[in-house]
Each structure stands twice: as C-alpha cells, then as structure tokens.
Amino acid sequence: LHVGLAIHNYGIQEYMQHSVKTNEVFEQSMTFVDGYLHPGDKPGIGVEFNEEAAAAYPYQQAYLPYNRLVDGTVHDW
C-alpha cells in the first residue's frame, strides 16, 4: 500500500479483506473505507502479531493433493 501511494503512476491496488480470525492475530493499522485503502500511522508496515490470539489457532499441517501417481503418471485431483 505504501509503495502504491509513493509512485504517481501506480496501477491498481488489489485488496482482499481478511477474516475476523486473521485480523485478531495480525492487528493492522490500515483501513478500507468507501472503496479506498488508507494506510495507518503505525511505524513499519503497520502490522502487529498478537501471540495470545494466535495461540487459540494451533498450526495444522496440510498438503495439496498429489497430481501424480506412484508410477509418475499425471491424473486429475
């Protein structure tokens, strides 16, 4: 967001709103109001990690499905 604001001919800033759980763990100072992203006033990139909130969501390792069989042939997932 800060790079986009600093460059006069910057293209389009894409933004996907995060879930409530994500916002609890990663507290951010930027806001999205009326279609505009507003950077916050916090130093750095404006994101703080909340360890206490993160402890409520333990890491669970996951894998994408394999698209190859044991013999190496490709198949549909």
CSV table of N, CA, C and O in Angstrom, one decimal:
chain,number,residue,atom,x,y,z
A,1,LEU,N,0.8,-1.2,0.0
A,1,LEU,CA,0.0,0.0,0.0
A,1,LEU,C,0.9,1.2,0.0
A,1,LEU,O,0.6,2.2,-0.8
A,2,HIS,N,1.9,1.3,0.8
A,2,HIS,CA,2.8,2.4,0.9
A,2,HIS,C,3.5,2.6,-0.5
A,2,HIS,O,3.7,3.8,-0.9
A,3,VAL,N,4.0,1.6,-1.1
A,3,VAL,CA,4.6,1.7,-2.4
A,3,VAL,C,3.7,2.3,-3.4
A,3,VAL,O,4.0,3.1,-4.2
A,4,GLY,N,2.4,1.8,-3.4
A,4,GLY,CA,1.4,2.3,-4.4
A,4,GLY,C,1.2,3.8,-4.2
A,4,GLY,O,1.0,4.5,-5.1
A,5,LEU,N,1.2,4.2,-2.9
A,5,LEU,CA,1.0,5.7,-2.7
A,5,LEU,C,2.2,6.5,-3.1
A,5,LEU,O,2.0,7.7,-3.4
A,6,ALA,N,3.4,5.9,-3.0
A,6,ALA,CA,4.6,6.7,-3.3
A,6,ALA,C,4.9,6.8,-4.8
A,6,ALA,O,5.6,7.7,-5.2
A,7,ILE,N,4.3,6.0,-5.7
A,7,ILE,CA,4.5,6.0,-7.1
A,7,ILE,C,3.3,6.7,-7.8
A,7,ILE,O,2.2,6.2,-7.7
A,8,HIS,N,3.6,7.7,-8.5
A,8,HIS,CA,2.5,8.5,-9.1
A,8,HIS,C,1.7,7.7,-10.2
A,8,HIS,O,0.6,8.0,-10.4
A,9,ASN,N,2.4,6.8,-10.9
A,9,ASN,CA,1.7,6.1,-12.0
A,9,ASN,C,1.4,4.6,-11.6
A,9,ASN,O,1.4,3.8,-12.5
A,10,TYR,N,1.2,4.4,-10.3
A,10,TYR,CA,1.0,3.0,-9.9
A,10,TYR,C,-0.4,2.6,-10.4
A,10,TYR,O,-1.3,3.3,-10.5
A,11,GLY,N,-0.5,1.3,-10.8
A,11,GLY,CA,-1.7,0.7,-11.3
A,11,GLY,C,-2.8,0.6,-10.4
A,11,GLY,O,-3.3,1.6,-9.7
A,12,ILE,N,-3.3,-0.6,-10.2
A,12,ILE,CA,-4.4,-0.8,-9.3
A,12,ILE,C,-4.0,-1.6,-8.1
A,12,ILE,O,-3.2,-2.6,-8.2
A,13,GLN,N,-4.4,-1.2,-6.9
A,13,GLN,CA,-4.1,-1.9,-5.7
A,13,GLN,C,-5.1,-2.9,-5.4
A,13,GLN,O,-6.3,-2.6,-5.2
A,14,GLU,N,-4.8,-4.2,-5.5
A,14,GLU,CA,-5.8,-5.3,-5.2
A,14,GLU,C,-5.8,-5.5,-3.7
A,14,GLU,O,-4.8,-5.3,-3.0
A,15,TYR,N,-7.0,-5.8,-3.2
A,15,TYR,CA,-7.2,-6.0,-1.8
A,15,TYR,C,-8.3,-7.0,-1.5
A,15,TYR,O,-9.3,-7.0,-2.1
A,16,MET,N,-7.9,-8.0,-0.7
A,16,MET,CA,-8.9,-9.0,-0.3
A,16,MET,C,-9.1,-8.9,1.2
A,16,MET,O,-8.1,-9.0,2.0
A,17,GLN,N,-10.3,-8.7,1.7
A,17,GLN,CA,-10.5,-8.5,3.1
A,17,GLN,C,-10.2,-9.8,3.8
A,17,GLN,O,-10.5,-10.9,3.3
A,18,HIS,N,-9.6,-9.7,5.0
A,18,HIS,CA,-9.3,-10.9,5.7
A,18,HIS,C,-10.4,-11.3,6.7
A,18,HIS,O,-11.3,-10.5,7.0
A,19,SER,N,-10.4,-12.5,7.2
A,19,SER,CA,-11.4,-13.0,8.1
A,19,SER,C,-11.2,-12.3,9.5
A,19,SER,O,-10.2,-11.8,9.8
A,20,VAL,N,-12.2,-12.4,10.3
A,20,VAL,CA,-12.1,-11.9,11.6
A,20,VAL,C,-11.0,-12.5,12.4
A,20,VAL,O,-10.3,-11.8,13.2
A,21,LYS,N,-10.8,-13.8,12.3
A,21,LYS,CA,-9.8,-14.6,13.0
A,21,LYS,C,-8.4,-14.0,12.6
A,21,LYS,O,-7.5,-13.8,13.4
A,22,THR,N,-8.2,-13.8,11.3
A,22,THR,CA,-6.9,-13.3,10.8
A,22,THR,C,-6.7,-11.9,11.3
A,22,THR,O,-5.5,-11.6,11.7
A,23,ASN,N,-7.7,-11.1,11.4
A,23,ASN,CA,-7.5,-9.7,11.9
A,23,ASN,C,-7.2,-9.7,13.4
A,23,ASN,O,-6.6,-8.8,13.9
A,24,GLU,N,-7.7,-10.7,14.1
A,24,GLU,CA,-7.4,-10.9,15.6
A,24,GLU,C,-5.9,-11.2,15.8
A,24,GLU,O,-5.2,-10.6,16.7
A,25,VAL,N,-5.3,-12.0,14.9
A,25,VAL,CA,-3.9,-12.5,15.1
A,25,VAL,C,-3.0,-11.4,14.5
A,25,VAL,O,-2.0,-11.1,15.1
A,26,PHE,N,-3.3,-10.8,13.4
A,26,PHE,CA,-2.5,-9.8,12.7
A,26,PHE,C,-3.2,-8.5,12.8
A,26,PHE,O,-4.0,-8.1,11.9
A,27,GLU,N,-2.9,-7.7,13.8
A,27,GLU,CA,-3.6,-6.4,14.0
A,27,GLU,C,-2.9,-5.4,13.1
A,27,GLU,O,-1.7,-5.2,13.1
A,28,GLN,N,-3.8,-4.8,12.2
A,28,GLN,CA,-3.2,-3.9,11.2
A,28,GLN,C,-3.8,-2.5,11.4
A,28,GLN,O,-4.9,-2.3,11.9
A,29,SER,N,-3.1,-1.5,10.9
A,29,SER,CA,-3.5,-0.1,11.1
A,29,SER,C,-4.2,0.4,9.9
A,29,SER,O,-4.8,1.4,9.9
A,30,MET,N,-4.1,-0.3,8.7
A,30,MET,CA,-4.7,0.2,7.5
A,30,MET,C,-6.2,0.0,7.6
A,30,MET,O,-6.7,-1.0,8.3
A,31,THR,N,-7.0,0.8,6.9
A,31,THR,CA,-8.4,0.6,6.9
A,31,THR,C,-8.9,0.7,5.4
A,31,THR,O,-8.3,1.2,4.5
A,32,PHE,N,-10.1,0.1,5.2
A,32,PHE,CA,-10.7,0.1,3.9
A,32,PHE,C,-12.1,0.7,4.1
A,32,PHE,O,-13.0,0.2,4.7
A,33,VAL,N,-12.2,2.0,3.5
A,33,VAL,CA,-13.5,2.7,3.7
A,33,VAL,C,-13.9,3.3,2.4
A,33,VAL,O,-13.1,3.9,1.7
A,34,ASP,N,-15.1,3.1,2.0
A,34,ASP,CA,-15.7,3.6,0.7
A,34,ASP,C,-14.9,3.3,-0.5
A,34,ASP,O,-14.7,4.1,-1.4
A,35,GLY,N,-14.3,2.1,-0.5
A,35,GLY,CA,-13.5,1.7,-1.7
A,35,GLY,C,-12.1,2.2,-1.7
A,35,GLY,O,-11.4,2.0,-2.7
A,36,TYR,N,-11.6,2.8,-0.6
A,36,TYR,CA,-10.3,3.3,-0.6
A,36,TYR,C,-9.5,2.7,0.6
A,36,TYR,O,-10.0,2.5,1.7
A,37,LEU,N,-8.2,2.3,0.3
A,37,LEU,CA,-7.4,1.8,1.4
A,37,LEU,C,-6.6,3.0,2.0
A,37,LEU,O,-6.0,3.8,1.2
A,38,HIS,N,-6.7,3.1,3.3
A,38,HIS,CA,-6.0,4.2,4.0
A,38,HIS,C,-4.9,3.6,4.8
A,38,HIS,O,-5.2,2.7,5.7
A,39,PRO,N,-3.6,4.0,4.6
A,39,PRO,CA,-2.5,3.4,5.5
A,39,PRO,C,-2.7,4.0,6.9
A,39,PRO,O,-3.2,5.1,7.1
A,40,GLY,N,-2.2,3.2,7.8
A,40,GLY,CA,-2.3,3.6,9.2
A,40,GLY,C,-1.1,4.5,9.6
A,40,GLY,O,-0.2,4.8,8.8
A,41,ASP,N,-1.0,4.9,10.9
A,41,ASP,CA,0.0,5.7,11.4
A,41,ASP,C,1.1,4.9,12.1
A,41,ASP,O,2.0,5.5,12.6
A,42,LYS,N,0.9,3.6,12.2
A,42,LYS,CA,1.9,2.8,13.0
A,42,LYS,C,3.2,2.7,12.2
A,42,LYS,O,3.2,2.7,11.0
A,43,PRO,N,4.3,2.6,12.9
A,43,PRO,CA,5.6,2.5,12.2
A,43,PRO,C,5.8,1.2,11.5
A,43,PRO,O,5.0,0.2,11.8
A,44,GLY,N,6.7,1.1,10.6
A,44,GLY,CA,6.9,-0.1,9.8
A,44,GLY,C,5.8,-0.3,8.8
A,44,GLY,O,5.3,0.6,8.2
A,45,ILE,N,5.4,-1.6,8.6
A,45,ILE,CA,4.4,-1.8,7.7
A,45,ILE,C,3.0,-1.8,8.3
A,45,ILE,O,2.0,-2.0,7.7
A,46,GLY,N,2.9,-1.5,9.6
A,46,GLY,CA,1.7,-1.2,10.3
A,46,GLY,C,0.9,-2.5,10.7
A,46,GLY,O,-0.3,-2.5,10.9
A,47,VAL,N,1.7,-3.6,10.9
A,47,VAL,CA,1.1,-4.9,11.3
A,47,VAL,C,1.7,-5.4,12.5
A,47,VAL,O,3.0,-5.4,12.6
A,48,GLU,N,0.9,-5.8,13.5
A,48,GLU,CA,1.5,-6.3,14.8
A,48,GLU,C,0.9,-7.7,15.0
A,48,GLU,O,-0.3,-8.0,14.7
A,49,PHE,N,1.8,-8.6,15.4
A,49,PHE,CA,1.4,-10.0,15.6
A,49,PHE,C,1.0,-10.2,17.1
A,49,PHE,O,1.7,-9.9,18.0
A,50,ASN,N,-0.2,-10.7,17.3
A,50,ASN,CA,-0.8,-11.0,18.6
A,50,ASN,C,-0.6,-12.4,18.9
A,50,ASN,O,-1.3,-13.3,18.5
A,51,GLU,N,0.4,-12.7,19.8
A,51,GLU,CA,0.7,-14.1,20.1
A,51,GLU,C,-0.4,-14.8,20.9
A,51,GLU,O,-0.6,-16.0,20.7
A,52,GLU,N,-1.0,-14.1,21.8
A,52,GLU,CA,-2.1,-14.7,22.6
A,52,GLU,C,-3.2,-15.1,21.7
A,52,GLU,O,-3.8,-16.2,21.9
A,53,ALA,N,-3.6,-14.3,20.7
A,53,ALA,CA,-4.7,-14.7,19.8
A,53,ALA,C,-4.3,-15.8,18.9
A,53,ALA,O,-5.1,-16.7,18.6
A,54,ALA,N,-3.0,-15.8,18.5
A,54,ALA,CA,-2.5,-16.9,17.7
A,54,ALA,C,-2.5,-18.3,18.4
A,54,ALA,O,-2.7,-19.3,17.8
A,55,ALA,N,-2.3,-18.2,19.7
A,55,ALA,CA,-2.3,-19.5,20.5
A,55,ALA,C,-3.6,-20.2,20.4
A,55,ALA,O,-3.7,-21.4,20.6
A,56,ALA,N,-4.7,-19.5,20.1
A,56,ALA,CA,-6.0,-20.1,20.0
A,56,ALA,C,-6.2,-20.9,18.7
A,56,ALA,O,-7.2,-21.7,18.6
A,57,TYR,N,-5.3,-20.7,17.8
A,57,TYR,CA,-5.4,-21.4,16.5
A,57,TYR,C,-4.1,-22.2,16.2
A,57,TYR,O,-3.2,-21.7,15.5
A,58,PRO,N,-3.9,-23.4,16.8
A,58,PRO,CA,-2.7,-24.1,16.6
A,58,PRO,C,-2.5,-24.5,15.1
A,58,PRO,O,-3.5,-24.7,14.4
A,59,TYR,N,-1.2,-24.6,14.7
A,59,TYR,CA,-0.9,-24.9,13.3
A,59,TYR,C,-1.3,-26.4,13.0
A,59,TYR,O,-1.0,-27.3,13.8
A,60,GLN,N,-1.9,-26.6,11.9
A,60,GLN,CA,-2.2,-27.9,11.4
A,60,GLN,C,-1.7,-28.0,10.0
A,60,GLN,O,-2.1,-27.4,9.1
A,61,GLN,N,-0.7,-28.9,9.9
A,61,GLN,CA,0.0,-29.1,8.6
A,61,GLN,C,-1.0,-29.7,7.6
A,61,GLN,O,-1.8,-30.6,8.0
A,62,ALA,N,-1.0,-29.2,6.4
A,62,ALA,CA,-1.9,-29.7,5.4
A,62,ALA,C,-1.1,-29.8,4.1
A,62,ALA,O,-0.1,-29.1,3.9
A,63,TYR,N,-1.5,-30.6,3.2
A,63,TYR,CA,-0.9,-30.8,1.9
A,63,TYR,C,-1.9,-30.7,0.8
A,63,TYR,O,-3.0,-31.0,0.9
A,64,LEU,N,-1.4,-30.2,-0.4
A,64,LEU,CA,-2.2,-30.2,-1.6
A,64,LEU,C,-2.3,-31.6,-2.1
A,64,LEU,O,-1.3,-32.4,-1.9
A,65,PRO,N,-3.3,-32.0,-2.8
A,65,PRO,CA,-3.4,-33.3,-3.3
A,65,PRO,C,-2.3,-33.5,-4.4
A,65,PRO,O,-1.9,-32.6,-5.1
A,66,TYR,N,-1.8,-34.7,-4.4
A,66,TYR,CA,-0.8,-35.0,-5.4
A,66,TYR,C,-1.5,-35.3,-6.8
A,66,TYR,O,-2.5,-35.9,-6.8
A,67,ASN,N,-0.9,-34.7,-7.8
A,67,ASN,CA,-1.5,-35.0,-9.2
A,67,ASN,C,-0.7,-36.0,-9.9
A,67,ASN,O,-0.8,-36.1,-11.1
A,68,ARG,N,0.2,-36.7,-9.3
A,68,ARG,CA,0.9,-37.8,-9.9
A,68,ARG,C,0.8,-39.1,-9.1
A,68,ARG,O,0.7,-39.1,-7.9
A,69,LEU,N,0.6,-40.2,-9.9
A,69,LEU,CA,0.6,-41.5,-9.3
A,69,LEU,C,1.9,-42.0,-9.0
A,69,LEU,O,3.0,-41.4,-9.3
A,70,VAL,N,2.0,-43.1,-8.3
A,70,VAL,CA,3.3,-43.7,-7.9
A,70,VAL,C,4.2,-43.9,-9.1
A,70,VAL,O,5.5,-43.7,-9.0
A,71,ASP,N,3.6,-44.3,-10.2
A,71,ASP,CA,4.5,-44.6,-11.4
A,71,ASP,C,4.8,-43.3,-12.2
A,71,ASP,O,5.5,-43.4,-13.2
A,72,GLY,N,4.4,-42.1,-11.7
A,72,GLY,CA,4.8,-40.9,-12.3
A,72,GLY,C,3.8,-40.3,-13.3
A,72,GLY,O,3.9,-39.2,-13.7
A,73,THR,N,2.7,-41.0,-13.6
A,73,THR,CA,1.7,-40.5,-14.5
A,73,THR,C,0.9,-39.4,-13.8
A,73,THR,O,0.7,-39.5,-12.6
A,74,VAL,N,0.4,-38.5,-14.6
A,74,VAL,CA,-0.4,-37.4,-14.1
A,74,VAL,C,-1.9,-37.8,-14.2
A,74,VAL,O,-2.3,-38.4,-15.1
A,75,HIS,N,-2.6,-37.4,-13.1
A,75,HIS,CA,-4.0,-37.7,-13.1
A,75,HIS,C,-4.8,-36.4,-12.5
A,75,HIS,O,-4.1,-35.5,-12.0
A,76,ASP,N,-6.0,-36.4,-12.7
A,76,ASP,CA,-6.9,-35.3,-12.2
A,76,ASP,C,-7.0,-35.5,-10.7
A,76,ASP,O,-7.2,-36.6,-10.2
A,77,TRP,N,-7.1,-34.4,-9.9
A,77,TRP,CA,-7.2,-34.4,-8.5
A,77,TRP,C,-8.6,-34.9,-8.2
A,77,TRP,O,-9.0,-35.3,-7.2
